[in-house]
């Protein structure tokens, strides 16, 4: 990684030399392996390495960006010129600039968040893992027809940030995830089930558990029918609620609130959710897949309560939005890739679990729907307007018991109502990391419009 | 760019340890993106993304890698490393030696989508002006317009594609798109609207429609929805306006006609070739040759020359969309549907511009006889389960139809149904085919996809809203 470090330092120094007031180089490099199996054979095996650099410059409070995957001297020269030229064409912004406070970097070795097992896992073990996942799903139930997609992937990444304010930091982290999607049923009644698990590497993943969960889900839905419209209590499976949290998380970014792009505008300090709801983002959480020593601007990560016992107590800040609100960055600056400009993103975001078990919770519900899959989240959930209506599949709850499977139903409400009407939070929190690490237990919400035919 | 000789030696190296097919996809992608928010040009980003993807196919297995260093030696080395990963299963036809042709033959395009005003000939000042014009036009629509985000992006992509069957293709592809997102607020009520036109071409995009006009439309959509009432719930006739609602056909039927889904039995259309799968008035095609449309190109990302592919003819299922892998597996010919997000991804069978062909009805005649129904003018993205054909779509702009007339806007409407069933339930098709743009996601990859549709009427469809 020495070459990349030199390149980053060179770019920052050149930017200043050519007239920039501040400059920052963000370098990401990494490697990734992906295995897909189908019918016992390797369907896809990919192994790749990648790296690239993104530059941010400030000149007269104007910000310019440029990126490149070509990192030779000529290209880096061009990169610097482009970034400065790009800045000239932006409007000045009094809040623009690099952060003031940076993470302390101990020693000159990169912080490693890699699990020890990472490098000891070879390609064959990864192939075996995926093969076992598929084989297990196929024999879980006689109704299982096939696994449509069975995938294992892992990778590690090295992040280096250098800026003209003297910050220079580097860390390595890694993550793996595996999923399978299963088809079960017969003729015109084929249902699909999906399960996914993420961890620091293969040793934290369980192929049997993933396979059985996906297979059971598909089998459970066989014979599902639509139902008549009603207003009822919906119990969300953790995997489903994780996806819902993902699609509303942008509303908690201070930038979105400042720019009127959040349904939470003007709600800070107010009660926005039922008292049992506490939502935390914690970039410093030990062992979290979204954990890092500093964010993508070099600011230390931290624990931030977004909702505390129903009250909106915090928002996620990067240095830009923090300056606007005269507060400190919460260490949530995120660049996604060296190609993107720094935005705001959660790190490890989770709903604090309750004490009841899922079984106890369902036992107490006279009439409701246990939702195990949702569709159309990106169209049906609008974090700006607060609109919420998505398609779903699951099991009817009648007199505290799981009854008949249902499909082709929509569940609709508004995001403020969803948060206010949470009536039960279970003890079974799960985390899934696909970009952002999100955790949720099983959650029950009343007063949701469920529509079918 | 990569020479023919380097490509040939890389393919040779990749096939050294086995495999029946290899290909190389080298790409240099120059992009610029400019974003305006809060009335300010907030960021200008430009960059170069380049590299090469190498693939070896051995029976039903694909081995893939990529490099971001486009030097000749690096490509050949990467190919040699890939060869080491190829674990050709032992068997009678395993490990068969592929004879590479002596020379790769250059293929000329059948159709060229000309760029009249290249992004590289448009100065940054001009791009900033486009952003500002859009912002101002949107804000003038109504005082309730609270936030306007405008983003302008362009791509110039140069590719070289070579394969072990002797093909060698060079191509330049240009994409330009404007995205305008508007937030309107009145008395605590927030609504959004957006427009995102784009073409396979350059800044002549704005000859078709000026930035001001695009922005006005987005703003009017957001402002109009402020008066929306809760959407009705239940089963009713639905009229889908021309243009954006083509995304429904794309999602609910198009994905099921992609050959990989059919091969795995993960499509409701598997085994139905030649059968009636739609009402007789329905014909549909996928066509990358439509001049300069968002999903158009001269070659797909496997070097197959663009051609029109009829999917449904008078209700009968006619063809599928293939990439090379699915064509090998199903003993068919590739249909110029092999597409990839970039050199970092493997090709998949993907739609290009997918559309329902125009019918004979007039758009204004579609509402006659509907007592209570929904007129969906704009659909947000949606999702479909290809195995069952079940789909869900959010309606971003919709109106109540009452006694044959279009009435008030409605909010929170979701269309939920089943792809094969709505194909059979289409009872009127108008003559007003229009195309729209989108980004289609599949298997973790996103590619530009055009969707097209005339105004159509569906006899019955379930609408989910909050108004019980």
PDB file of N, CA and C in Angstrom, chain B residues 315-394:
ATOM      1  N   UNK B 315     -50.188 -11.698 -28.949  1.00  0.00           N
ATOM      2  CA  UNK B 315     -50.518 -12.474 -27.761  1.00  0.00           C
ATOM      3  C   UNK B 315     -49.699 -13.734 -27.570  1.00  0.00           C
ATOM      4  N   UNK B 316     -48.972 -14.130 -28.618  1.00  0.00           N
ATOM      5  CA  UNK B 316     -48.217 -15.374 -28.552  1.00  0.00           C
ATOM      6  C   UNK B 316     -46.766 -15.099 -28.158  1.00  0.00           C
ATOM      7  N   UNK B 317     -46.237 -15.927 -27.256  1.00  0.00           N
ATOM      8  CA  UNK B 317     -44.850 -15.745 -26.837  1.00  0.00           C
ATOM      9  C   UNK B 317     -43.920 -16.174 -27.970  1.00  0.00           C
ATOM     10  N   UNK B 318     -43.034 -15.251 -28.374  1.00  0.00           N
ATOM     11  CA  UNK B 318     -42.248 -15.521 -29.553  1.00  0.00           C
ATOM     12  C   UNK B 318     -40.771 -15.776 -29.241  1.00  0.00           C
ATOM     13  N   UNK B 319     -40.169 -14.887 -28.494  1.00  0.00           N
ATOM     14  CA  UNK B 319     -38.724 -15.037 -28.280  1.00  0.00           C
ATOM     15  C   UNK B 319     -38.307 -14.686 -26.871  1.00  0.00           C
ATOM     16  N   UNK B 320     -37.072 -15.053 -26.554  1.00  0.00           N
ATOM     17  CA  UNK B 320     -36.493 -14.718 -25.264  1.00  0.00           C
ATOM     18  C   UNK B 320     -35.310 -13.794 -25.497  1.00  0.00           C
ATOM     19  N   UNK B 321     -34.798 -13.232 -24.426  1.00  0.00           N
ATOM     20  CA  UNK B 321     -33.607 -12.391 -24.517  1.00  0.00           C
ATOM     21  C   UNK B 321     -32.406 -13.178 -23.997  1.00  0.00           C
ATOM     22  N   UNK B 322     -31.390 -13.302 -24.845  1.00  0.00           N
ATOM     23  CA  UNK B 322     -30.232 -14.129 -24.511  1.00  0.00           C
ATOM     24  C   UNK B 322     -28.953 -13.314 -24.439  1.00  0.00           C
ATOM     25  N   UNK B 323     -28.071 -13.691 -23.541  1.00  0.00           N
ATOM     26  CA  UNK B 323     -26.675 -13.300 -23.646  1.00  0.00           C
ATOM     27  C   UNK B 323     -25.949 -14.540 -24.180  1.00  0.00           C
ATOM     28  N   UNK B 324     -24.629 -14.511 -24.256  1.00  0.00           N
ATOM     29  CA  UNK B 324     -23.935 -15.671 -24.832  1.00  0.00           C
ATOM     30  C   UNK B 324     -24.073 -16.916 -23.963  1.00  0.00           C
ATOM     31  N   UNK B 325     -23.907 -16.720 -22.634  1.00  0.00           N
ATOM     32  CA  UNK B 325     -23.942 -17.880 -21.741  1.00  0.00           C
ATOM     33  C   UNK B 325     -25.286 -18.599 -21.833  1.00  0.00           C
ATOM     34  N   UNK B 326     -26.378 -17.841 -21.724  1.00  0.00           N
ATOM     35  CA  UNK B 326     -27.691 -18.492 -21.757  1.00  0.00           C
ATOM     36  C   UNK B 326     -27.964 -19.059 -23.150  1.00  0.00           C
ATOM     37  N   UNK B 327     -27.404 -18.417 -24.189  1.00  0.00           N
ATOM     38  CA  UNK B 327     -27.575 -18.945 -25.546  1.00  0.00           C
ATOM     39  C   UNK B 327     -26.842 -20.285 -25.692  1.00  0.00           C
ATOM     40  N   UNK B 328     -25.616 -20.366 -25.138  1.00  0.00           N
ATOM     41  CA  UNK B 328     -24.892 -21.651 -25.139  1.00  0.00           C
ATOM     42  C   UNK B 328     -25.734 -22.717 -24.454  1.00  0.00           C
ATOM     43  N   UNK B 329     -26.239 -22.346 -23.273  1.00  0.00           N
ATOM     44  CA  UNK B 329     -26.933 -23.337 -22.437  1.00  0.00           C
ATOM     45  C   UNK B 329     -28.248 -23.796 -23.042  1.00  0.00           C
ATOM     46  N   UNK B 330     -28.921 -22.905 -23.749  1.00  0.00           N
ATOM     47  CA  UNK B 330     -30.239 -23.251 -24.287  1.00  0.00           C
ATOM     48  C   UNK B 330     -30.182 -23.501 -25.793  1.00  0.00           C
ATOM     49  N   UNK B 331     -28.959 -23.624 -26.321  1.00  0.00           N
ATOM     50  CA  UNK B 331     -28.752 -23.897 -27.746  1.00  0.00           C
ATOM     51  C   UNK B 331     -29.498 -22.903 -28.630  1.00  0.00           C
ATOM     52  N   UNK B 332     -29.304 -21.640 -28.325  1.00  0.00           N
ATOM     53  CA  UNK B 332     -29.936 -20.578 -29.106  1.00  0.00           C
ATOM     54  C   UNK B 332     -28.854 -19.597 -29.566  1.00  0.00           C
ATOM     55  N   UNK B 333     -29.258 -18.583 -30.297  1.00  0.00           N
ATOM     56  CA  UNK B 333     -28.322 -17.551 -30.721  1.00  0.00           C
ATOM     57  C   UNK B 333     -28.431 -16.358 -29.768  1.00  0.00           C
ATOM     58  N   UNK B 334     -27.293 -15.717 -29.450  1.00  0.00           N
ATOM     59  CA  UNK B 334     -27.389 -14.502 -28.624  1.00  0.00           C
ATOM     60  C   UNK B 334     -28.210 -13.424 -29.346  1.00  0.00           C
ATOM     61  N   UNK B 335     -28.995 -12.660 -28.583  1.00  0.00           N
ATOM     62  CA  UNK B 335     -29.914 -11.693 -29.196  1.00  0.00           C
ATOM     63  C   UNK B 335     -29.556 -10.246 -28.893  1.00  0.00           C
ATOM     64  N   UNK B 336     -28.304  -9.925 -28.711  1.00  0.00           N
ATOM     65  CA  UNK B 336     -27.854  -8.580 -28.339  1.00  0.00           C
ATOM     66  C   UNK B 336     -28.490  -8.098 -27.041  1.00  0.00           C
ATOM     67  N   UNK B 337     -28.623  -9.017 -26.090  1.00  0.00           N
ATOM     68  CA  UNK B 337     -29.080  -8.648 -24.756  1.00  0.00           C
ATOM     69  C   UNK B 337     -28.027  -8.921 -23.679  1.00  0.00           C
ATOM     70  N   UNK B 338     -26.772  -9.174 -24.104  1.00  0.00           N
ATOM     71  CA  UNK B 338     -25.700  -9.408 -23.135  1.00  0.00           C
ATOM     72  C   UNK B 338     -25.173  -8.074 -22.631  1.00  0.00           C
ATOM     73  N   UNK B 339     -25.515  -7.714 -21.394  1.00  0.00           N
ATOM     74  CA  UNK B 339     -25.140  -6.386 -20.902  1.00  0.00           C
ATOM     75  C   UNK B 339     -24.496  -6.480 -19.530  1.00  0.00           C
ATOM     76  N   UNK B 340     -23.651  -5.486 -19.244  1.00  0.00           N
ATOM     77  CA  UNK B 340     -22.951  -5.458 -17.956  1.00  0.00           C
ATOM     78  C   UNK B 340     -22.840  -4.020 -17.494  1.00  0.00           C
ATOM     79  N   UNK B 341     -22.769  -3.828 -16.177  1.00  0.00           N
ATOM     80  CA  UNK B 341     -22.658  -2.465 -15.632  1.00  0.00           C
ATOM     81  C   UNK B 341     -21.332  -1.838 -16.022  1.00  0.00           C
ATOM     82  N   UNK B 342     -20.271  -2.628 -15.955  1.00  0.00           N
ATOM     83  CA  UNK B 342     -18.948  -2.145 -16.344  1.00  0.00           C
ATOM     84  C   UNK B 342     -18.049  -3.364 -16.475  1.00  0.00           C
ATOM     85  N   UNK B 343     -16.767  -3.120 -16.740  1.00  0.00           N
ATOM     86  CA  UNK B 343     -15.813  -4.222 -16.861  1.00  0.00           C
ATOM     87  C   UNK B 343     -15.685  -5.017 -15.571  1.00  0.00           C
ATOM     88  N   UNK B 344     -16.197  -4.471 -14.458  1.00  0.00           N
ATOM     89  CA  UNK B 344     -16.088  -5.164 -13.175  1.00  0.00           C
ATOM     90  C   UNK B 344     -17.150  -6.254 -12.998  1.00  0.00           C
ATOM     91  N   UNK B 345     -18.052  -6.391 -13.961  1.00  0.00           N
ATOM     92  CA  UNK B 345     -19.176  -7.325 -13.803  1.00  0.00           C
ATOM     93  C   UNK B 345     -19.280  -8.282 -14.986  1.00  0.00           C
ATOM     94  N   UNK B 346     -19.872  -9.442 -14.756  1.00  0.00           N
ATOM     95  CA  UNK B 346     -20.096 -10.379 -15.870  1.00  0.00           C
ATOM     96  C   UNK B 346     -21.375  -9.985 -16.625  1.00  0.00           C
ATOM     97  N   UNK B 347     -21.415 -10.296 -17.925  1.00  0.00           N
ATOM     98  CA  UNK B 347     -22.628 -10.012 -18.689  1.00  0.00           C
ATOM     99  C   UNK B 347     -23.797 -10.865 -18.192  1.00  0.00           C
ATOM    100  N   UNK B 348     -24.991 -10.319 -18.337  1.00  0.00           N
ATOM    101  CA  UNK B 348     -26.221 -11.044 -18.011  1.00  0.00           C
ATOM    102  C   UNK B 348     -27.214 -10.751 -19.144  1.00  0.00           C
ATOM    103  N   UNK B 349     -28.209 -11.614 -19.354  1.00  0.00           N
ATOM    104  CA  UNK B 349     -29.262 -11.262 -20.295  1.00  0.00           C
ATOM    105  C   UNK B 349     -30.089 -10.113 -19.704  1.00  0.00           C
ATOM    106  N   UNK B 350     -30.114  -9.011 -20.423  1.00  0.00           N
ATOM    107  CA  UNK B 350     -30.797  -7.814 -19.896  1.00  0.00           C
ATOM    108  C   UNK B 350     -31.602  -7.148 -20.992  1.00  0.00           C
ATOM    109  N   UNK B 351     -32.640  -6.451 -20.602  1.00  0.00           N
ATOM    110  CA  UNK B 351     -33.441  -5.694 -21.563  1.00  0.00           C
ATOM    111  C   UNK B 351     -32.692  -4.456 -22.036  1.00  0.00           C
ATOM    112  N   UNK B 352     -33.052  -3.939 -23.214  1.00  0.00           N
ATOM    113  CA  UNK B 352     -32.449  -2.708 -23.749  1.00  0.00           C
ATOM    114  C   UNK B 352     -33.526  -1.621 -23.753  1.00  0.00           C
ATOM    115  N   UNK B 353     -34.313  -1.540 -24.844  1.00  0.00           N
ATOM    116  CA  UNK B 353     -35.535  -0.725 -24.844  1.00  0.00           C
ATOM    117  C   UNK B 353     -36.670  -1.722 -25.017  1.00  0.00           C
ATOM    118  N   UNK B 354     -37.476  -1.882 -24.002  1.00  0.00           N
ATOM    119  CA  UNK B 354     -38.553  -2.866 -24.073  1.00  0.00           C
ATOM    120  C   UNK B 354     -39.875  -2.132 -24.154  1.00  0.00           C
ATOM    121  N   UNK B 355     -40.726  -2.535 -25.078  1.00  0.00           N
ATOM    122  CA  UNK B 355     -41.974  -1.779 -25.213  1.00  0.00           C
ATOM    123  C   UNK B 355     -43.122  -2.616 -25.747  1.00  0.00           C
ATOM    124  N   UNK B 356     -44.305  -2.176 -25.387  1.00  0.00           N
ATOM    125  CA  UNK B 356     -45.538  -2.742 -25.953  1.00  0.00           C
ATOM    126  C   UNK B 356     -45.819  -1.945 -27.226  1.00  0.00           C
ATOM    127  N   UNK B 357     -46.110  -2.650 -28.321  1.00  0.00           N
ATOM    128  CA  UNK B 357     -46.328  -1.957 -29.589  1.00  0.00           C
ATOM    129  C   UNK B 357     -47.670  -1.237 -29.590  1.00  0.00           C
ATOM    130  N   UNK B 358     -47.732  -0.101 -30.332  1.00  0.00           N
ATOM    131  CA  UNK B 358     -48.963   0.695 -30.319  1.00  0.00           C
ATOM    132  C   UNK B 358     -50.155  -0.051 -30.915  1.00  0.00           C
ATOM    133  N   UNK B 359     -51.352   0.318 -30.425  1.00  0.00           N
ATOM    134  CA  UNK B 359     -52.575  -0.291 -30.944  1.00  0.00           C
ATOM    135  C   UNK B 359     -53.359   0.704 -31.776  1.00  0.00           C
ATOM    136  N   UNK B 360     -54.679   0.545 -31.830  1.00  0.00           N
ATOM    137  CA  UNK B 360     -55.478   1.385 -32.728  1.00  0.00           C
ATOM    138  C   UNK B 360     -56.357   2.390 -31.999  1.00  0.00           C
ATOM    139  N   UNK B 361     -56.534   2.204 -30.681  1.00  0.00           N
ATOM    140  CA  UNK B 361     -57.437   3.095 -29.948  1.00  0.00           C
ATOM    141  C   UNK B 361     -56.838   4.497 -29.783  1.00  0.00           C
ATOM    142  N   UNK B 362     -57.736   5.473 -29.547  1.00  0.00           N
ATOM    143  CA  UNK B 362     -57.246   6.808 -29.226  1.00  0.00           C
ATOM    144  C   UNK B 362     -57.123   6.916 -27.706  1.00  0.00           C
ATOM    145  N   UNK B 363     -56.079   7.607 -27.207  1.00  0.00           N
ATOM    146  CA  UNK B 363     -55.864   7.643 -25.751  1.00  0.00           C
ATOM    147  C   UNK B 363     -57.100   8.133 -24.993  1.00  0.00           C
ATOM    148  N   UNK B 364     -57.822   9.138 -25.576  1.00  0.00           N
ATOM    149  CA  UNK B 364     -58.953   9.719 -24.849  1.00  0.00           C
ATOM    150  C   UNK B 364     -60.150   8.766 -24.739  1.00  0.00           C
ATOM    151  N   UNK B 365     -60.124   7.707 -25.520  1.00  0.00           N
ATOM    152  CA  UNK B 365     -61.251   6.763 -25.471  1.00  0.00           C
ATOM    153  C   UNK B 365     -61.087   5.671 -24.420  1.00  0.00           C
ATOM    154  N   UNK B 366     -59.966   5.716 -23.704  1.00  0.00           N
ATOM    155  CA  UNK B 366     -59.654   4.625 -22.781  1.00  0.00           C
ATOM    156  C   UNK B 366     -60.519   4.623 -21.525  1.00  0.00           C
ATOM    157  N   UNK B 367     -61.093   5.796 -21.203  1.00  0.00           N
ATOM    158  CA  UNK B 367     -61.779   5.937 -19.909  1.00  0.00           C
ATOM    159  C   UNK B 367     -63.266   5.603 -19.982  1.00  0.00           C
ATOM    160  N   UNK B 368     -63.780   5.549 -21.216  1.00  0.00           N
ATOM    161  CA  UNK B 368     -65.217   5.343 -21.404  1.00  0.00           C
ATOM    162  C   UNK B 368     -65.683   4.067 -20.700  1.00  0.00           C
ATOM    163  N   UNK B 369     -66.768   4.187 -19.982  1.00  0.00           N
ATOM    164  CA  UNK B 369     -67.380   3.011 -19.373  1.00  0.00           C
ATOM    165  C   UNK B 369     -66.779   2.618 -18.030  1.00  0.00           C
ATOM    166  N   UNK B 370     -65.758   3.357 -17.555  1.00  0.00           N
ATOM    167  CA  UNK B 370     -65.182   3.004 -16.245  1.00  0.00           C
ATOM    168  C   UNK B 370     -65.947   3.763 -15.154  1.00  0.00           C
ATOM    169  N   UNK B 371     -66.577   3.028 -14.259  1.00  0.00           N
ATOM    170  CA  UNK B 371     -67.342   3.662 -13.179  1.00  0.00           C
ATOM    171  C   UNK B 371     -66.396   4.186 -12.100  1.00  0.00           C
ATOM    172  N   UNK B 372     -65.506   3.303 -11.658  1.00  0.00           N
ATOM    173  CA  UNK B 372     -64.509   3.733 -10.684  1.00  0.00           C
ATOM    174  C   UNK B 372     -63.206   3.029 -11.048  1.00  0.00           C
ATOM    175  N   UNK B 373     -62.150   3.809 -11.229  1.00  0.00           N
ATOM    176  CA  UNK B 373     -60.872   3.212 -11.612  1.00  0.00           C
ATOM    177  C   UNK B 373     -59.720   4.139 -11.301  1.00  0.00           C
ATOM    178  N   UNK B 374     -58.526   3.745 -11.731  1.00  0.00           N
ATOM    179  CA  UNK B 374     -57.341   4.545 -11.456  1.00  0.00           C
ATOM    180  C   UNK B 374     -56.626   4.847 -12.768  1.00  0.00           C
ATOM    181  N   UNK B 375     -56.238   6.111 -12.940  1.00  0.00           N
ATOM    182  CA  UNK B 375     -55.439   6.518 -14.096  1.00  0.00           C
ATOM    183  C   UNK B 375     -54.022   6.754 -13.580  1.00  0.00           C
ATOM    184  N   UNK B 376     -53.114   5.846 -13.911  1.00  0.00           N
ATOM    185  CA  UNK B 376     -51.731   5.949 -13.423  1.00  0.00           C
ATOM    186  C   UNK B 376     -50.891   6.640 -14.491  1.00  0.00           C
ATOM    187  N   UNK B 377     -50.420   7.847 -14.183  1.00  0.00           N
ATOM    188  CA  UNK B 377     -49.658   8.630 -15.155  1.00  0.00           C
ATOM    189  C   UNK B 377     -48.160   8.375 -14.988  1.00  0.00           C
ATOM    190  N   UNK B 378     -47.744   8.191 -13.748  1.00  0.00           N
ATOM    191  CA  UNK B 378     -46.324   7.970 -13.531  1.00  0.00           C
ATOM    192  C   UNK B 378     -46.127   6.922 -12.447  1.00  0.00           C
ATOM    193  N   UNK B 379     -45.299   5.951 -12.745  1.00  0.00           N
ATOM    194  CA  UNK B 379     -45.032   4.896 -11.769  1.00  0.00           C
ATOM    195  C   UNK B 379     -43.622   5.066 -11.245  1.00  0.00           C
ATOM    196  N   UNK B 380     -43.466   4.876  -9.943  1.00  0.00           N
ATOM    197  CA  UNK B 380     -42.120   4.806  -9.393  1.00  0.00           C
ATOM    198  C   UNK B 380     -41.610   3.426  -9.749  1.00  0.00           C
ATOM    199  N   UNK B 381     -40.422   3.103  -9.346  1.00  0.00           N
ATOM    200  CA  UNK B 381     -39.913   1.757  -9.640  1.00  0.00           C
ATOM    201  C   UNK B 381     -40.819   0.728  -9.006  1.00  0.00           C
ATOM    202  N   UNK B 382     -40.521  -0.505  -9.254  1.00  0.00           N
ATOM    203  CA  UNK B 382     -41.330  -1.543  -8.659  1.00  0.00           C
ATOM    204  C   UNK B 382     -40.509  -2.778  -8.457  1.00  0.00           C
ATOM    205  N   UNK B 383     -41.166  -3.824  -8.091  1.00  0.00           N
ATOM    206  CA  UNK B 383     -40.447  -5.062  -7.867  1.00  0.00           C
ATOM    207  C   UNK B 383     -41.313  -6.210  -8.317  1.00  0.00           C
ATOM    208  N   UNK B 384     -40.663  -7.260  -8.787  1.00  0.00           N
ATOM    209  CA  UNK B 384     -41.435  -8.408  -9.228  1.00  0.00           C
ATOM    210  C   UNK B 384     -40.731  -9.670  -8.767  1.00  0.00           C
ATOM    211  N   UNK B 385     -41.502 -10.655  -8.453  1.00  0.00           N
ATOM    212  CA  UNK B 385     -40.956 -11.956  -8.146  1.00  0.00           C
ATOM    213  C   UNK B 385     -41.063 -12.776  -9.433  1.00  0.00           C
ATOM    214  N   UNK B 386     -39.918 -13.001 -10.134  1.00  0.00           N
ATOM    215  CA  UNK B 386     -40.012 -13.631 -11.456  1.00  0.00           C
ATOM    216  C   UNK B 386     -40.598 -15.039 -11.399  1.00  0.00           C
ATOM    217  N   UNK B 387     -40.455 -15.710 -10.268  1.00  0.00           N
ATOM    218  CA  UNK B 387     -40.944 -17.078 -10.153  1.00  0.00           C
ATOM    219  C   UNK B 387     -42.461 -17.120 -10.190  1.00  0.00           C
ATOM    220  N   UNK B 388     -43.090 -16.112  -9.577  1.00  0.00           N
ATOM    221  CA  UNK B 388     -44.547 -16.116  -9.502  1.00  0.00           C
ATOM    222  C   UNK B 388     -45.151 -15.082 -10.451  1.00  0.00           C
ATOM    223  N   UNK B 389     -44.349 -14.091 -10.840  1.00  0.00           N
ATOM    224  CA  UNK B 389     -44.870 -13.009 -11.664  1.00  0.00           C
ATOM    225  C   UNK B 389     -45.564 -11.947 -10.835  1.00  0.00           C
ATOM    226  N   UNK B 390     -45.621 -12.136  -9.524  1.00  0.00           N
ATOM    227  CA  UNK B 390     -46.260 -11.138  -8.654  1.00  0.00           C
ATOM    228  C   UNK B 390     -45.455  -9.856  -8.676  1.00  0.00           C
ATOM    229  N   UNK B 391     -46.158  -8.720  -8.809  1.00  0.00           N
ATOM    230  CA  UNK B 391     -45.434  -7.458  -8.820  1.00  0.00           C
ATOM    231  C   UNK B 391     -46.084  -6.429  -7.914  1.00  0.00           C
ATOM    232  N   UNK B 392     -45.305  -5.422  -7.579  1.00  0.00           N
ATOM    233  CA  UNK B 392     -45.782  -4.296  -6.796  1.00  0.00           C
ATOM    234  C   UNK B 392     -45.224  -3.028  -7.406  1.00  0.00           C
ATOM    235  N   UNK B 393     -46.068  -2.033  -7.622  1.00  0.00           N
ATOM    236  CA  UNK B 393     -45.617  -0.759  -8.167  1.00  0.00           C
ATOM    237  C   UNK B 393     -46.207   0.410  -7.422  1.00  0.00           C
ATOM    238  N   UNK B 394     -45.392   1.382  -7.106  1.00  0.00           N
ATOM    239  CA  UNK B 394     -45.898   2.607  -6.500  1.00  0.00           C
ATOM    240  C   UNK B 394     -46.336   3.546  -7.612  1.00  0.00           C
TER     241      UNK B 394
END
